[in-house]
Tab-separated table of C-alpha atoms in Angstrom:
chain	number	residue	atom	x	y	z
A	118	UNK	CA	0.000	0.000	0.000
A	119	UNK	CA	1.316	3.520	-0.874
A	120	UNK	CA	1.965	5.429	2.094
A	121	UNK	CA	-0.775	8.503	2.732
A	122	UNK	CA	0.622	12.015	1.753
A	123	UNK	CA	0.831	14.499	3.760
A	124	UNK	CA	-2.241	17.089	4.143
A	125	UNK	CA	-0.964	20.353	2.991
A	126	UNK	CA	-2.143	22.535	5.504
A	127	UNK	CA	0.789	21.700	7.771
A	128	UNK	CA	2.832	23.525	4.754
A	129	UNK	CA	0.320	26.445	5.120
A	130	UNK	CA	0.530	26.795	8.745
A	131	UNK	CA	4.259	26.944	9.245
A	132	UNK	CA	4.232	29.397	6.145
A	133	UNK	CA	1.725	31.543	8.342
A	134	UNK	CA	3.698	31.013	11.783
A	135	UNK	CA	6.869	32.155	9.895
A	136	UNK	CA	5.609	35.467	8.633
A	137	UNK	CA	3.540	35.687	12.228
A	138	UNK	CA	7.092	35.440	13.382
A	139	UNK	CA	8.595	37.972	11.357
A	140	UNK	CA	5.719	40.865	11.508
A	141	UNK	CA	5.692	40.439	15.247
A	142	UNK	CA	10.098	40.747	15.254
A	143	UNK	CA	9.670	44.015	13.261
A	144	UNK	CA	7.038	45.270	15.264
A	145	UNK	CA	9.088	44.525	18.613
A	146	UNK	CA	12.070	45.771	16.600
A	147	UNK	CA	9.957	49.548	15.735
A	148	UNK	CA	9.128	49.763	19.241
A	149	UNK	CA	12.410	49.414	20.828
A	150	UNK	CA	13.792	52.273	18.196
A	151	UNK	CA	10.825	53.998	19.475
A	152	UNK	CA	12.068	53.341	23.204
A	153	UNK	CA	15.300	54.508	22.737
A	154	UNK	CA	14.895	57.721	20.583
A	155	UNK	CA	12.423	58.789	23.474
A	156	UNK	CA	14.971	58.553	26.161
A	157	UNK	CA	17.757	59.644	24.034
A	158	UNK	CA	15.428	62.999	23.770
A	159	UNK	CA	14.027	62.851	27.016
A	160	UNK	CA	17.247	63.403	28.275
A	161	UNK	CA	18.444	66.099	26.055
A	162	UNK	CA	15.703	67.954	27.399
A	163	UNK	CA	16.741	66.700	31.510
A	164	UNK	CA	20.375	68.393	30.751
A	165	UNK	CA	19.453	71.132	28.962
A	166	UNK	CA	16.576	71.781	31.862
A	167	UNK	CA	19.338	70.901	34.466
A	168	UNK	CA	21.949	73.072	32.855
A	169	UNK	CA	19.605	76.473	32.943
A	170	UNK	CA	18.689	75.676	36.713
A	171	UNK	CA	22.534	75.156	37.537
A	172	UNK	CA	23.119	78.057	35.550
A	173	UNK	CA	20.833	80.619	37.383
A	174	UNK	CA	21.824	78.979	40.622
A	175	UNK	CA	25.690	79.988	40.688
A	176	UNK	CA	24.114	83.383	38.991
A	177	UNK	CA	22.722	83.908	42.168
A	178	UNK	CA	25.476	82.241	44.277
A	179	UNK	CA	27.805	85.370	42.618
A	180	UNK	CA	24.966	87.900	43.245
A	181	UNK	CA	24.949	87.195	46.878
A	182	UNK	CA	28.568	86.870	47.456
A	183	UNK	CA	28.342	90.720	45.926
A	184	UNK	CA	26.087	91.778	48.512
A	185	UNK	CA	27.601	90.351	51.347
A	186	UNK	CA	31.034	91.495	50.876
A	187	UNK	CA	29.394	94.581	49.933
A	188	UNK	CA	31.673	95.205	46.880
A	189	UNK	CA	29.570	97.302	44.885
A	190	UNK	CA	30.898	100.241	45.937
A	191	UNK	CA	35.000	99.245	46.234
A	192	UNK	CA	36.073	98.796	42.109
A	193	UNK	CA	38.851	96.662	42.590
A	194	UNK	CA	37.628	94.434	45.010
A	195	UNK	CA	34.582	93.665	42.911
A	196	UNK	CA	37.030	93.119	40.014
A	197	UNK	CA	39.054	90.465	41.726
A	198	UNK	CA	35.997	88.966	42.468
A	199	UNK	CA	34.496	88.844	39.262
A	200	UNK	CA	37.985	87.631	38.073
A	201	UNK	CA	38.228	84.969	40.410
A	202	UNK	CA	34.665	83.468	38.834
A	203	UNK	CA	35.369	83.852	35.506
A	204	UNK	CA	38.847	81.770	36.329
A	205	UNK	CA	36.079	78.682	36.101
A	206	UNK	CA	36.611	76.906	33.141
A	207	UNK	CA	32.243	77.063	32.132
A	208	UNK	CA	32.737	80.573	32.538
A	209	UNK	CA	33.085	83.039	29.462
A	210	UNK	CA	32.941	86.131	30.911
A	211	UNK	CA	30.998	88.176	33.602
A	212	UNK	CA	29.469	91.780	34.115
A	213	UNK	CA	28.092	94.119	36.206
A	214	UNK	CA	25.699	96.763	35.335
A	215	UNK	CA	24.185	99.864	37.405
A	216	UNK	CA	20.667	100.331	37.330
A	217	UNK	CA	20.947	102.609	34.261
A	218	UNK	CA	22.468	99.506	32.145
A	219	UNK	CA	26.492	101.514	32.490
A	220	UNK	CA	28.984	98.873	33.083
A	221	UNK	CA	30.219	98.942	36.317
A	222	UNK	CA	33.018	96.364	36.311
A	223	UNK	CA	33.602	93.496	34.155
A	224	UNK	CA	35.945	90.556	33.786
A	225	UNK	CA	38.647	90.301	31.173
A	226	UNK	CA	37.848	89.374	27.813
A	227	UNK	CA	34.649	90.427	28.641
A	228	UNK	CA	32.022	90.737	25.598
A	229	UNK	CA	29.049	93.515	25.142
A	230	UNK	CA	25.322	91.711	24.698
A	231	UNK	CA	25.489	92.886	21.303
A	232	UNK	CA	29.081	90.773	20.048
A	233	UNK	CA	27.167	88.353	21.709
A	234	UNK	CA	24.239	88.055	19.661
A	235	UNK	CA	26.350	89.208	16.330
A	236	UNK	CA	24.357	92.520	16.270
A	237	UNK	CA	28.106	94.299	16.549
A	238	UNK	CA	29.333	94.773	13.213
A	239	UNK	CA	31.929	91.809	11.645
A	240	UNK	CA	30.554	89.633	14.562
A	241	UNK	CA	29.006	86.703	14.709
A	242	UNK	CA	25.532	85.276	16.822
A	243	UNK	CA	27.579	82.897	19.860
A	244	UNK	CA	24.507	82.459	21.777
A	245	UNK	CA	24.542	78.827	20.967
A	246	UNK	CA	27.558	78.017	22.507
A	247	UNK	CA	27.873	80.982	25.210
A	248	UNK	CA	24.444	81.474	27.209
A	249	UNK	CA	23.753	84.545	28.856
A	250	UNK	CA	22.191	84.973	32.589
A	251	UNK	CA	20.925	88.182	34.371
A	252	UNK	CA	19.671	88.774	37.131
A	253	UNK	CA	18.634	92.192	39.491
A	254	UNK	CA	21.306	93.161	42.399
A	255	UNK	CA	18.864	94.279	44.875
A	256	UNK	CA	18.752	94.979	48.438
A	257	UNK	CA	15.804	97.105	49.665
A	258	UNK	CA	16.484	98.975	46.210
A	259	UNK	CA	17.631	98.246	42.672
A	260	UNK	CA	21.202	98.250	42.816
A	261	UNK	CA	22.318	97.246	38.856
A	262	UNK	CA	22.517	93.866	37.328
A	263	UNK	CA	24.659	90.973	36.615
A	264	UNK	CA	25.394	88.931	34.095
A	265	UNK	CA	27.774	85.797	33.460
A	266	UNK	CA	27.687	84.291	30.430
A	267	UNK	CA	28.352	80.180	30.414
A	268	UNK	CA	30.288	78.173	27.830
A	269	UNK	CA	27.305	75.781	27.062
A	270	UNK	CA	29.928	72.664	26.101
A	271	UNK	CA	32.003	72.884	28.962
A	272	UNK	CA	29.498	72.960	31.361
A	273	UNK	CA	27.387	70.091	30.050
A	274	UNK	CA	30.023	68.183	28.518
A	275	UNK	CA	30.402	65.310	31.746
A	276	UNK	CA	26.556	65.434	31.953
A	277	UNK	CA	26.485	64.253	27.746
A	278	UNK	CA	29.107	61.819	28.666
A	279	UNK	CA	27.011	60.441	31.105
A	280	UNK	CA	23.727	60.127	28.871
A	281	UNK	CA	26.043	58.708	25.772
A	282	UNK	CA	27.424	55.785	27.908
A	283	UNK	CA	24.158	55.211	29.611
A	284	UNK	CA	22.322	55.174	25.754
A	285	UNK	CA	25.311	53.163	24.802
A	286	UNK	CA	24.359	50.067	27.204
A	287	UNK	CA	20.876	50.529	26.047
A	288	UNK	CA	21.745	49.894	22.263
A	289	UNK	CA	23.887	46.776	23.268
A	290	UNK	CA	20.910	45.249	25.548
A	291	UNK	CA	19.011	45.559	22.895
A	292	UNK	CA	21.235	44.145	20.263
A	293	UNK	CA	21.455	41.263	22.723
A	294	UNK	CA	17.631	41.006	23.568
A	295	UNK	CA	17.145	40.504	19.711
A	296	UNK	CA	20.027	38.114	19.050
A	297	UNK	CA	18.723	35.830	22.123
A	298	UNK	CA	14.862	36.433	20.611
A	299	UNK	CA	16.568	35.170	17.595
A	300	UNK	CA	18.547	31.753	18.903
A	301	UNK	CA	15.677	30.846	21.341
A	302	UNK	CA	13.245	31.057	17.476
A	303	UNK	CA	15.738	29.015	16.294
A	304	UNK	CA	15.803	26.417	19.025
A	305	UNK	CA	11.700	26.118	19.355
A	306	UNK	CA	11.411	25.804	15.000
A	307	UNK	CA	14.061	22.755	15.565
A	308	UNK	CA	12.160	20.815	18.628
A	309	UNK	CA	9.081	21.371	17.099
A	310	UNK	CA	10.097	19.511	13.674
A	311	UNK	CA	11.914	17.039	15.298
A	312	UNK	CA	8.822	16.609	17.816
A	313	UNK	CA	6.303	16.887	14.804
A	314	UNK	CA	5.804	13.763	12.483
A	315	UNK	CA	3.215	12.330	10.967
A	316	UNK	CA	2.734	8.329	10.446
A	317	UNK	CA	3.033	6.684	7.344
A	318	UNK	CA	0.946	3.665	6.824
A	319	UNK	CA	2.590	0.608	4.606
């Protein structure tokens, strides 16, 4: 007797599971992209919001240590003090206005708001790498204002090196979640053929 041939929807079936198989992988696949380009922005936006709060906090670290050493009025102290915080390698430069807008005292290499923004003639707009802050000097009056300006890549730079290793073990768990997704597809296709067979009658 000829043996009995196989139905065909056996054939169909793993056809099906296969493409099943491979729609759900991409989808996975999308979604993990999706995962990671989320917290890569989310924290772009956590170190850019942590870099303006750190930045108007040591604004007004230097705007109290003004008024309590009361150096408003005695030039060349305030200049050594404005010196000695621009020394700081995030810092560009630093002023201090009255409370007509005059510069009272500034630190070397000190630029104007307008070379800062390129408005100056034969200069260019820095604002994307040097960020201004100002803030009022007051005490029961309006005394002038101050402003430091911050070298954006120096300040953040050990924050983004943070974030980049951190996003860097992401990409490799995932390249390892997929390649173990992949071996343990492998091993279930195998057991199931092996464990799948139909009889053949003689």
């Amino acid at each position: 007797m000829e043996p009995t041939k196989q139905p065909l929807y056996p054939k169909f079936s793993s056809i099906y599971n296969k493409i099943m198989q491979l729609a759900i992988a991409i989808v996975l696949i999308i979604v993990l992209l999706n995962l990671w380009l989320a917290s890569s922005n989310q924290s772009k936006d956590s170190i850019e919001e942590h870099f303006y709060v750190l930045g108007e906090q040591h604004l007004e670290q230097a705007i109290m240590g003004v008024k309590n050493l009361q150096l408003i009025d005695n030039k060349k102290d305030l200049r050594k003090f404005m010196q000695g915080i621009s020394d700081a390698d995030w810092v560009h430069d630093i002023r201090i206005y009255d409370a007509t807008g005059q510069v009272i005292s500034d630190s070397n290499k000190s630029r104007t708001i307008n070379d800062l923004y390129g408005i100056t003639l034969n200069k260019t707009n820095k604002t994307d790498k040097f960020i201004p802050f100002i803030k009022e000097i007051r005490t029961d009056k309006l005394i002038g204002y101050m402003r430091i300006t911050i070298k954006k890549d120096v300040f953040i730079q050990k924050l983004e090196r943070t974030s980049y290793d951190n996003h860097g073990l992401l990409r490799l768990m995932m390249l390892i979640a997929i390649a173990i997704g992949f071996l343990l597809t492998r091993g279930l296709n195998r057991f199931s053929r092996q464990g799948y067979r139909l009889p053949f009658e003689k």
